[in-house]
Amino acid sequence: MSTLTPPHGGVLKELLVSEKEAEQLKAKARDLASWDLTERQIWDIEMLLNGGFSPLDGFLRKADYESVVKDMRLSSGVVWPMPITLDVTEAFAAKLKEGSEVALRDPEGVLVAVLTVKDIWTPDKKKEAQLVFKSDDIAHPGVNYLFNKANPVYIGGPLKGVELPAHYDFKQLRFTPKDLREKFKKSGWNSVVAFQTRNPMHRAHQELTFRAAQMCEANLLIHPVVGMTKPGDVDHYSRIRCYEHLIKQYPEQTTMLSLLPLAMRMGGPCEAVWHSIIRKNYGCTHFIVGRNHADPGKNSKGEPFYGPYDAQELLSKLQDEIGIKMVPFQEMVFVQEKAEYVPVDEVQKGETVLNISGTEFRRRLQQGLDIPDWFSYTEVVNELRRTYPPRHRQGFTVFFTGLSGSGKSTIANALMVKLMEMGGRPVTLLDGDLVRKHLSSELGFSREHRDINILRIGFVAGQITMNGGAAICAPIAPYKKTRAQVREEVSRHGGFLEVYVSTPIETCEERDRKGLYAKARAGIIKEFTGISDPYEAPENAEIVIDTRECSPDEASQRIILKLEQLGFIK
Ligand code: PPS
């Protein structure tokens, strides 16, 4: 464990032990209670071990937690605005007492650190949300995580770090606080201004960061977050490819790109304070805070959680104490007459301001439309076009639902061959019977088993969609909630079209192609959908088809036209 005071930043508290001690801990850990770190905990522990969260020496203990939540300070009085806590289940906490040691492992079971338990407590999450995020509205991603994802019990205590969590991507861009401090020192970078981002950077960002660096006569660190960001953000792989293009726009030897393994909380002002402490730990002397820093978006009433410049206001009061200089920045806008970017408060009367909102930018990407040069760099736009191809090059899923014998499989088969005839995408049919034979042969028809079956179909369809294919699913899928889960899963990767085959039960029973209805009526088949098990009809299906009125050709044609209307077929 090392405590060093390099020329840049304050005291850095790295929590990794020596190789020898790490070997001893690995041997000892075999007999300790073991906790598999959640995704967010993995990011937090990386920042704890590498010193990015200095002066913390582990997950917060109760007294520090209470003080942080109430006053944005550790109990020692040092400014620290964000509760970094280790949340565990009640069952796991019940195995522990003060003084217990816990082996903290990554999802593959690799030992990352050993925690000595000092406190175990059940937090008042509502109070935590109100005090830290100034809200208990779950539209706030930080609040939502706290209420719906974080475990109910916190354990706190110091850490002995065995090894940093492994990363295999962009290794050449991952630098610890110590690495960066050393790099800055070697390069003679005495003043470094850091720029925090979780979005792709366009010309406005380049202008802003370049001006900021010029203003404070500092070198520039582009320091994007690659841990958890806001749900729905552009994935970090695409973003980093964009930053790698963008970095070429700065004068040589002035700017560096390094990735920050941080799990954001979207805490606005208090997050800005946290970010600035982190940047100080990484050896920076200045930190840019713009409009809506770490903004959680709108609350459930459609209002902003924080004011656009609240973060600047709060940090301006604390910057001296923290020991980093805030560089406040107004939004940069493009002035047509001047053909350049200026801070919004420098726009003169009568000048034309051009802007493309995030929503408009995504619409243009989605439809393959022009994105002007003044807005971004061709290389950056091309990267994003690869990540967000227009709809006609995205994958999609057509998800049929309906009673047994309603005609799902017949229409699904007709649709499959029509799509194959058109070409352009690989087509996969996940028919109810087929899935039960190849994917779910061990399952029956209880509610639990049906849910597992449908979620499996959803997972496979999601993967096919993600990789640009067309998945056609045709299970009964009788339960609304499970169908909604499938929609959510698939929609993350591409298009989702629900087709409700609404043929009434009387017709299905009359047809009774497989003789199952007769068996169900006779009680030979139990839990039969529509007879002895419920079917919850969809209310928002994109298409409703009653096969009494529609041939398989007509039905599949309607689906093709809908896909065309939505832009998936061109
Ligand atoms: S589910 O609820 O979505 O998991 O059902 P699914 O996998 O689509 O069912 C596929 C076929 O199973 C036959 N079958 C039953 N259906 C409903 N209830 C019970 N108890 C049952 N037992 C067997 C039925 O033939 C379903 O096929 P389709 O193509 O819908 O007729």
CSV table of C-alpha atoms and ligand atoms in Angstrom, one decimal, residues 404-405 408-409 432-433 436 445 450 453-454 475-478 514 516 525-529, ligand 1:
chain,number,residue,atom,x,y,z
A,404,SER,CA,-52.7,-21.9,-30.1
A,405,GLY,CA,-54.2,-22.5,-33.6
A,408,LYS,CA,-49.2,-17.4,-36.0
A,409,SER,CA,-47.0,-20.1,-37.5
A,432,GLY,CA,-43.2,-21.8,-30.7
A,433,ASP,CA,-43.0,-25.5,-31.4
A,436,ARG,CA,-39.8,-25.8,-27.4
A,445,PHE,CA,-46.4,-24.7,-19.3
A,450,ARG,CA,-43.6,-20.0,-20.0
A,453,ASN,CA,-39.3,-19.8,-22.5
A,454,ILE,CA,-40.4,-16.3,-23.7
A,475,PRO,CA,-44.9,-18.3,-29.5
A,476,ILE,CA,-48.2,-18.0,-27.7
A,477,ALA,CA,-46.5,-15.5,-25.2
A,478,PRO,CA,-49.7,-15.2,-23.1
A,514,LYS,CA,-53.5,-30.6,-33.4
A,516,LEU,CA,-55.1,-30.1,-28.3
A,525,ILE,CA,-53.8,-31.3,-21.1
A,526,LYS,CA,-53.6,-29.0,-18.1
A,527,GLU,CA,-52.9,-25.3,-18.0
A,528,PHE,CA,-54.0,-24.9,-21.7
A,529,THR,CA,-54.0,-21.3,-22.9
B,1,PPS,S1,-45.7,-20.2,-24.4
B,1,PPS,O1,-46.8,-20.0,-23.4
B,1,PPS,O2,-45.6,-19.0,-25.3
B,1,PPS,O3,-44.5,-20.6,-23.7
B,1,PPS,O4,-46.2,-21.4,-25.3
B,1,PPS,P1,-45.5,-21.9,-26.7
B,1,PPS,O5,-44.1,-22.3,-26.4
B,1,PPS,O6,-45.7,-21.0,-27.8
B,1,PPS,O7,-46.3,-23.2,-27.0
B,1,PPS,C1,-46.0,-23.9,-28.1
B,1,PPS,C2,-47.0,-25.0,-28.4
B,1,PPS,O8,-47.2,-25.9,-27.3
B,1,PPS,C3,-48.4,-26.6,-27.5
B,1,PPS,N1,-49.0,-26.7,-26.1
B,1,PPS,C4,-49.6,-25.8,-25.3
B,1,PPS,N2,-50.0,-24.6,-25.6
B,1,PPS,C5,-50.6,-23.9,-24.6
B,1,PPS,N3,-50.9,-24.4,-23.4
B,1,PPS,C6,-50.5,-25.7,-23.1
B,1,PPS,N4,-50.8,-26.2,-21.9
B,1,PPS,C7,-49.8,-26.4,-24.1
B,1,PPS,N5,-49.4,-27.7,-24.1
B,1,PPS,C8,-48.8,-27.9,-25.4
B,1,PPS,C9,-49.2,-25.8,-28.4
B,1,PPS,O9,-49.4,-26.6,-29.6
B,1,PPS,C10,-48.4,-24.6,-28.8
B,1,PPS,O10,-48.2,-24.4,-30.2
B,1,PPS,P2,-49.1,-23.4,-31.1
B,1,PPS,O11,-48.3,-23.3,-32.4
B,1,PPS,O12,-49.3,-22.1,-30.4
B,1,PPS,O13,-50.4,-24.2,-31.3
